[in-house]
Short mmCIF file of N, CA and C in Angstrom, two decimals:
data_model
loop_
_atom_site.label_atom_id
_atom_site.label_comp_id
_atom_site.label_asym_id
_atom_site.label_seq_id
_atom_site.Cartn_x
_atom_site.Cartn_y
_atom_site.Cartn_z
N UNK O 1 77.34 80.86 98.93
CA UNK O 1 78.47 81.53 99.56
C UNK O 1 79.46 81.95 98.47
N UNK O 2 80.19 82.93 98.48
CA UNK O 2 80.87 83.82 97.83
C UNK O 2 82.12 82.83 97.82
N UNK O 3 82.91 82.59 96.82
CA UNK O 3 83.96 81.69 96.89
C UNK O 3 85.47 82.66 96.81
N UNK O 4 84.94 84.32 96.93
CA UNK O 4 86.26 85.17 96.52
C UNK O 4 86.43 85.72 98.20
N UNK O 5 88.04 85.34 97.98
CA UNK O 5 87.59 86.18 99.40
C UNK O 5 87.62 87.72 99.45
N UNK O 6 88.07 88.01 101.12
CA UNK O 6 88.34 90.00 100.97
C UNK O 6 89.31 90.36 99.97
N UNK O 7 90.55 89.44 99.61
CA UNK O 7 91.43 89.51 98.73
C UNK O 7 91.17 89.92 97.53
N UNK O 8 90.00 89.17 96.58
CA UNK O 8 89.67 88.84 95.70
C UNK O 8 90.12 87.53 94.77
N UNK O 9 90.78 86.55 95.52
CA UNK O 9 91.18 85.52 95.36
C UNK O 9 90.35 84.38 95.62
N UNK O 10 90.26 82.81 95.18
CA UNK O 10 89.53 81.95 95.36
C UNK O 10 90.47 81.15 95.92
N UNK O 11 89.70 80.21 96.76
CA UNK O 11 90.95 79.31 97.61
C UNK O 11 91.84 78.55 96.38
N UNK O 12 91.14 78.32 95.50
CA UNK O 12 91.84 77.84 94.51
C UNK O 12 93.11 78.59 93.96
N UNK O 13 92.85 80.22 93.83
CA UNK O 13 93.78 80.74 93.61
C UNK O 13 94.46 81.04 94.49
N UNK O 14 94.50 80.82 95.59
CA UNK O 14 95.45 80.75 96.53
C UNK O 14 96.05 79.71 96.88
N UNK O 15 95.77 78.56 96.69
CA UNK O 15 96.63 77.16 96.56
C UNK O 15 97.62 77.39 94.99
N UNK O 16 97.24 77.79 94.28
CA UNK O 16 98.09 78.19 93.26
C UNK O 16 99.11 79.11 93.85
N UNK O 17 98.73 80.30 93.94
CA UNK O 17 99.68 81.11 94.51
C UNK O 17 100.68 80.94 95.53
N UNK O 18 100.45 79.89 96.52
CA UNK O 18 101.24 79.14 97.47
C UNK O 18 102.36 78.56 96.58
N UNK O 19 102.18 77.47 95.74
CA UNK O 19 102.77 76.82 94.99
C UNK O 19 103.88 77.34 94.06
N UNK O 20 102.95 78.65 93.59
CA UNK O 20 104.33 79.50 92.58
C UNK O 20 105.33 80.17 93.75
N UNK O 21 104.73 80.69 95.08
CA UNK O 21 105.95 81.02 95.75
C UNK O 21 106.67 80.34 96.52
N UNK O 22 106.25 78.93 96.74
CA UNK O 22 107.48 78.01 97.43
C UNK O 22 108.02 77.45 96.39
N UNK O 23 107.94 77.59 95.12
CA UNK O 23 108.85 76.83 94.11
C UNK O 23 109.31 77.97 92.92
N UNK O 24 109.60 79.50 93.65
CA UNK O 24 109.99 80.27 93.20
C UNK O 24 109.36 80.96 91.86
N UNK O 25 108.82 79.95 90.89
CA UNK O 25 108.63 80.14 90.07
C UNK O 25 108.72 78.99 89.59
N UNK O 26 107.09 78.44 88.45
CA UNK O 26 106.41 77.41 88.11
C UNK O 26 105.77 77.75 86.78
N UNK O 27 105.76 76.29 85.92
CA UNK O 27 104.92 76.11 84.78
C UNK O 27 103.28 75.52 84.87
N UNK O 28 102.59 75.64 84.45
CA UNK O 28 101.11 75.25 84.50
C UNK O 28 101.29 73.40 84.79
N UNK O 29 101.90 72.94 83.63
CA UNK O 29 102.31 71.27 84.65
C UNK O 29 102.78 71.07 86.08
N UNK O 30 104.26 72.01 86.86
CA UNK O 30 104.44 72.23 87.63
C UNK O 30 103.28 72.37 88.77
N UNK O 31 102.40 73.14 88.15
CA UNK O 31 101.37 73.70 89.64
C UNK O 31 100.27 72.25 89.32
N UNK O 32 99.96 71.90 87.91
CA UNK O 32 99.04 70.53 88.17
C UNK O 32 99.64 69.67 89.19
N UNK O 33 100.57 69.75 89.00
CA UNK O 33 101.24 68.41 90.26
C UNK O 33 101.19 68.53 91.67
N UNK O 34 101.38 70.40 91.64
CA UNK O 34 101.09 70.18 93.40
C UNK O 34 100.17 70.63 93.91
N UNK O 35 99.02 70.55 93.30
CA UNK O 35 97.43 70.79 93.86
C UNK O 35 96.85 69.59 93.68
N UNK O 36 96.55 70.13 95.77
CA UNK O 36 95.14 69.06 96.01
C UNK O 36 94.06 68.61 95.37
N UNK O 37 93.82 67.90 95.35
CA UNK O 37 92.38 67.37 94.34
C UNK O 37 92.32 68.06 93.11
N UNK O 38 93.57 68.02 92.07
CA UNK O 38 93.78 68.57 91.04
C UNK O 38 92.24 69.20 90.02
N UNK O 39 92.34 69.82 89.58
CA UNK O 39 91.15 69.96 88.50
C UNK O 39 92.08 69.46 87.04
N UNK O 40 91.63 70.23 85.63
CA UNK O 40 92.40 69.71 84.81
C UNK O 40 93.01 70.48 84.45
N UNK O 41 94.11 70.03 83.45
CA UNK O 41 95.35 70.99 82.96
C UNK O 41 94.91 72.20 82.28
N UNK O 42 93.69 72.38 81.79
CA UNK O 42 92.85 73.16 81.01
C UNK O 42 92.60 74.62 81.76
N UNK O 43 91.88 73.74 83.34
CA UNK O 43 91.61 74.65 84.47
C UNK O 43 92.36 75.79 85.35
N UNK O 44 93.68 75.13 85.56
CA UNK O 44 95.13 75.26 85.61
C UNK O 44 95.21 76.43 84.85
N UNK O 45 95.52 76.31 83.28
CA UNK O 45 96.27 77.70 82.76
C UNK O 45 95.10 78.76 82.98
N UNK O 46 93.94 78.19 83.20
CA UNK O 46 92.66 79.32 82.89
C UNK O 46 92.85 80.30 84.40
N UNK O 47 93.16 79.38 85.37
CA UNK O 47 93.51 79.94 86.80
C UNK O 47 94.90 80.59 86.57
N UNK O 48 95.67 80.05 86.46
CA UNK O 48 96.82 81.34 86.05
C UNK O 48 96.59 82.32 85.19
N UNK O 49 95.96 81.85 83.68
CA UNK O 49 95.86 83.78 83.03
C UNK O 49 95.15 84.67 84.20
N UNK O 50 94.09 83.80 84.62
CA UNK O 50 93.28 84.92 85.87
C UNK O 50 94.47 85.83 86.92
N UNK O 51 95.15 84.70 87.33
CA UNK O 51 96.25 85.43 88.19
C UNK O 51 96.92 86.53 87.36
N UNK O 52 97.42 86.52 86.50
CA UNK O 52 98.20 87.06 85.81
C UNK O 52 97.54 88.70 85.39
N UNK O 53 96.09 88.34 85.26
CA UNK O 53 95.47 89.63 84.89
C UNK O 53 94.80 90.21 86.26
N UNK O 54 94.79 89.79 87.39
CA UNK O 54 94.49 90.46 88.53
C UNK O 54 96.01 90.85 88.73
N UNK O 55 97.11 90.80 88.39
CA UNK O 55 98.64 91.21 88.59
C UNK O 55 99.29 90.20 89.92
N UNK O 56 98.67 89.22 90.41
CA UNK O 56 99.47 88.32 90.94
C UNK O 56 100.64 88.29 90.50
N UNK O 57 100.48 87.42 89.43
CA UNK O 57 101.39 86.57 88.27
C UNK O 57 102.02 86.96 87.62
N UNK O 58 103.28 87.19 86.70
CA UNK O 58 103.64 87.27 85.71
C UNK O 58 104.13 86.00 84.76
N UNK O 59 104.65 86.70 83.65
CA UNK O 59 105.15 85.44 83.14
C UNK O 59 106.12 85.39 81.87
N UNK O 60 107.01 84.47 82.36
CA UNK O 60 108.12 84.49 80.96
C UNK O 60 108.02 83.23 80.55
N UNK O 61 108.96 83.72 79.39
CA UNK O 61 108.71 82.12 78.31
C UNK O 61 109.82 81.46 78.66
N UNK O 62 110.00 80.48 78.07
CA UNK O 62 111.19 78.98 78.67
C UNK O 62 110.88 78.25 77.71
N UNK O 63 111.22 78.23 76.02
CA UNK O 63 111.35 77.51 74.98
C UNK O 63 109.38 78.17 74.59
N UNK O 64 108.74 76.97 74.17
CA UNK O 64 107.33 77.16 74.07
C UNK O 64 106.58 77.51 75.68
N UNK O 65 107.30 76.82 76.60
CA UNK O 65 106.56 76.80 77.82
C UNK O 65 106.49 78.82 78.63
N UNK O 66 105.58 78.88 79.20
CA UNK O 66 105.02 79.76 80.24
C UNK O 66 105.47 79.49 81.52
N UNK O 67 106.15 79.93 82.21
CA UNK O 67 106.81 80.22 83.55
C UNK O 67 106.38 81.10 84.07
N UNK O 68 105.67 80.93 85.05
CA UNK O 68 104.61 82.06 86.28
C UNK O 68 105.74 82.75 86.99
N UNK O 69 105.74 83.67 87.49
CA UNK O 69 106.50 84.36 88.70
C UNK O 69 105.55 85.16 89.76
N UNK O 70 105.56 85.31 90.76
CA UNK O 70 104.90 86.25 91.37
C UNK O 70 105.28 87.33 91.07
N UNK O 71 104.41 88.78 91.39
CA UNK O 71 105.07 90.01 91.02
C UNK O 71 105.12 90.72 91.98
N UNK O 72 104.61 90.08 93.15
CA UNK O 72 105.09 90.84 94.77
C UNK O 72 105.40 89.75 95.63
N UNK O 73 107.18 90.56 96.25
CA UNK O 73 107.66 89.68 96.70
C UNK O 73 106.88 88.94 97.97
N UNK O 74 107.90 87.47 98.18
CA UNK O 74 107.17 86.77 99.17
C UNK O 74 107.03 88.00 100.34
N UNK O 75 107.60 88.26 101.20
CA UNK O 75 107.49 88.85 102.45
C UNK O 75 106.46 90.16 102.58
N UNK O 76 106.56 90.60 101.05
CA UNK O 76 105.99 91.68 101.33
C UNK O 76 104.12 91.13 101.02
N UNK O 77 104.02 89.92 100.44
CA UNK O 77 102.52 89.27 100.18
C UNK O 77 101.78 88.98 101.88
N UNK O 78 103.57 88.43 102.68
CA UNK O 78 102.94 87.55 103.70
C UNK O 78 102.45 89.13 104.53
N UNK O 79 103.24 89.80 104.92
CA UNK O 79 102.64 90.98 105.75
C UNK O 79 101.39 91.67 105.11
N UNK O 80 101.19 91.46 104.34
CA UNK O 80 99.86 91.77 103.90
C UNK O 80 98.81 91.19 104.05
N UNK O 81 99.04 89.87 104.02
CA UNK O 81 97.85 88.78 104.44
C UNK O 81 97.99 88.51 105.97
N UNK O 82 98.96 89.06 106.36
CA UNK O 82 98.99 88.72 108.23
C UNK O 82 98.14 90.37 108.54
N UNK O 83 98.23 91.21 107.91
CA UNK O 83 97.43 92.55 108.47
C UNK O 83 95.92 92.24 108.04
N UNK O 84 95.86 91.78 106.69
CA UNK O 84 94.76 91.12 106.93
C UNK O 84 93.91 90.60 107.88
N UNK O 85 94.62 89.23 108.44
CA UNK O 85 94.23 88.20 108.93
C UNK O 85 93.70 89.04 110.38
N UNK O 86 94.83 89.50 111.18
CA UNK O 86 94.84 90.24 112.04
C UNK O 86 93.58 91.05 112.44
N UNK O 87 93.17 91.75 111.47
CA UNK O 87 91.72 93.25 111.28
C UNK O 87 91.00 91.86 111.45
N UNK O 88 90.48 91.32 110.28
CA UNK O 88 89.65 90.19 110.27
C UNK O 88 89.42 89.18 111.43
N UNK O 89 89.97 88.26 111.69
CA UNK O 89 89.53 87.87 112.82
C UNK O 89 90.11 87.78 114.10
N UNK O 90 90.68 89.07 114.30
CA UNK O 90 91.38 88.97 115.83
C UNK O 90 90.91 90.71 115.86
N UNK O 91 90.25 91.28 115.29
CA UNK O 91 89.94 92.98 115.87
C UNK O 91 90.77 93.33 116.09
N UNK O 92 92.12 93.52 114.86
CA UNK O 92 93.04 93.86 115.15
C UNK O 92 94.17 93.88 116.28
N UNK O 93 93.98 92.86 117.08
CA UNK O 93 94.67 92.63 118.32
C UNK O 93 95.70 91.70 118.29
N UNK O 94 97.01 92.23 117.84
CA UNK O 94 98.41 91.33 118.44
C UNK O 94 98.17 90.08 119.48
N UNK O 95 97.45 90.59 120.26
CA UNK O 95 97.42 89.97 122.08
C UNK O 95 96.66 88.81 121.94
N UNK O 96 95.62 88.90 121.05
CA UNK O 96 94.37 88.16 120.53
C UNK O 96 95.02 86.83 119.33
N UNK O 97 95.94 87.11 118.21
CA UNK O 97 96.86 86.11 117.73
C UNK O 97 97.89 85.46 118.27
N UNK O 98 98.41 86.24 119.33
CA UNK O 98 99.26 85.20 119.89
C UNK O 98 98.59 84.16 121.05
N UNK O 99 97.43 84.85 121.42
CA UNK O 99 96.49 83.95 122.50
C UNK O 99 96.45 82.92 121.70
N UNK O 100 95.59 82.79 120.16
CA UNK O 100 94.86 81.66 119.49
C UNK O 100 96.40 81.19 119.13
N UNK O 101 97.79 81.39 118.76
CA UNK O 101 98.32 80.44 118.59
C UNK O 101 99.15 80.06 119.67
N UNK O 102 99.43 80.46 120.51
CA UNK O 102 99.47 79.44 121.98
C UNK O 102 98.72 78.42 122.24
N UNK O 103 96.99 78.86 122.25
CA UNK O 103 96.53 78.26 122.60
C UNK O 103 96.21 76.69 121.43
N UNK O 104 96.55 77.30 120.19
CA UNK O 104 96.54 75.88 119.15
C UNK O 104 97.54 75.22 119.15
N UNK O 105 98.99 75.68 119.28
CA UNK O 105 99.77 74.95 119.22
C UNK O 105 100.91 74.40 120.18
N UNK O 106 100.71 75.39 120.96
CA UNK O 106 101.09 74.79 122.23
C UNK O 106 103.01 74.84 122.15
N UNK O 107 103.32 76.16 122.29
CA UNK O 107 104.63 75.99 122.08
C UNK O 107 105.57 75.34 122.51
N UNK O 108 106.59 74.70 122.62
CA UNK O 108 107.61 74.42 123.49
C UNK O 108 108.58 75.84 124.09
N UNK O 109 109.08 75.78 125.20
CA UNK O 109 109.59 76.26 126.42
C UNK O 109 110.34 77.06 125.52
N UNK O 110 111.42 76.69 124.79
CA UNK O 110 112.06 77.61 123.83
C UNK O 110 111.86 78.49 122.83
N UNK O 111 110.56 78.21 122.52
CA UNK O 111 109.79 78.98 121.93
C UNK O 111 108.97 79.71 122.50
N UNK O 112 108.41 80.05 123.43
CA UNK O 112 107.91 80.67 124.52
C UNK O 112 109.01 81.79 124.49
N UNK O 113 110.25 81.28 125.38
CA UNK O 113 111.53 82.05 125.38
C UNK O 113 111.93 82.91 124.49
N UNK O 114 111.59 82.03 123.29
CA UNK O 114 111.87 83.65 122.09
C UNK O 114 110.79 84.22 121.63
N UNK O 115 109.67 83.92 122.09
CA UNK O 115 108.67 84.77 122.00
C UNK O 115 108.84 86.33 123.31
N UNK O 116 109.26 85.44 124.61
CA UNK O 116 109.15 86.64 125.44
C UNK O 116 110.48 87.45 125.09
N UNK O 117 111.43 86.86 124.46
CA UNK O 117 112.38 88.22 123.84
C UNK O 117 112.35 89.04 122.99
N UNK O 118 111.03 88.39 122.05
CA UNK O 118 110.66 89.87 121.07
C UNK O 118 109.90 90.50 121.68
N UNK O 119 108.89 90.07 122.07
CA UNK O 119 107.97 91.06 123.29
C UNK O 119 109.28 92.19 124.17
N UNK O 120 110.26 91.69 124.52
CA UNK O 120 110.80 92.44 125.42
C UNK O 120 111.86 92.92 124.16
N UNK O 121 112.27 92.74 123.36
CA UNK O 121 112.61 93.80 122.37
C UNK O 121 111.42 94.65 121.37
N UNK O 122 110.59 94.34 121.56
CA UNK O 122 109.58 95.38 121.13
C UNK O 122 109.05 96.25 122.01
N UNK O 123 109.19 96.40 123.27
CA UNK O 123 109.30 96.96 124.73
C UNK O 123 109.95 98.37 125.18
N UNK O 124 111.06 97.83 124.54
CA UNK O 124 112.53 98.51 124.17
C UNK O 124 112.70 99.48 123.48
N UNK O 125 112.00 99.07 122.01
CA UNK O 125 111.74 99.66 120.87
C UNK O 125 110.88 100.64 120.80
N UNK O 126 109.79 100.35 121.94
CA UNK O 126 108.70 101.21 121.64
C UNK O 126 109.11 102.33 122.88
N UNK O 127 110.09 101.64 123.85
CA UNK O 127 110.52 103.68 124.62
C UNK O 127 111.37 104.07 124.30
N UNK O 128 111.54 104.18 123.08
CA UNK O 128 112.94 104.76 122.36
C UNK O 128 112.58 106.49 122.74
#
């Protein structure tokens, strides 16, 4: 089995990439620490130059040390991987993601509630 996905990313490089964007910006020690079943520190920078040369990553210096940054912002990564996700396994169907996460997580009442107010501001929006 192919370990890259449609992205061209490996889950590995995507547990990395998680890591540099909830901590804004990270050093190769930094990301050893917050990956699961670590590999070694060796593995680490070899997975970031990779990022860095697929254009994930960038990177500035901080004395001798390497400081990763992402080079596309968070929001604009996540709507990309939610249009993704979306085509891929829901056939493109809105109706079809909110089914599977109702049905996984089981909202509470208030959350329901502000779910049916974006529905009914997207309602709105769309008989403009």
């Amino acid at each position: 089995m192919d370990p890259q996905t449609p992205t061209g990313m490996s889950r590995r490089e995507r547990q990395i990439m998680d890591i540099v964007y909830r901590r804004g910006r990270a050093t190769a020690a930094e990301v050893l620490d917050d990956l699961p079943d670590p590999p070694t520190y060796s593995a680490v920078r070899a997975a970031l130059r990779l990022l860095e040369e697929k254009g994930a990553l960038a990177h500035e210096m901080d004395g001798k040390r390497y400081v990763y940054l992402p080079t596309t912002p968070r929001g604009q990564a996540r709507t990309t991987a939610l249009r993704h996700l979306v085509r891929t396994f829901f056939n493109g169907s809105p109706e079809q993601v909110v089914n599977a996460l109702i049905e996984e997580s089981r909202p509470s009442n208030d959350e329901l509630d502000r779910l049916a107010r974006l529905i009914e501001q997207a309602r709105k929006e769309e008989g403009r």
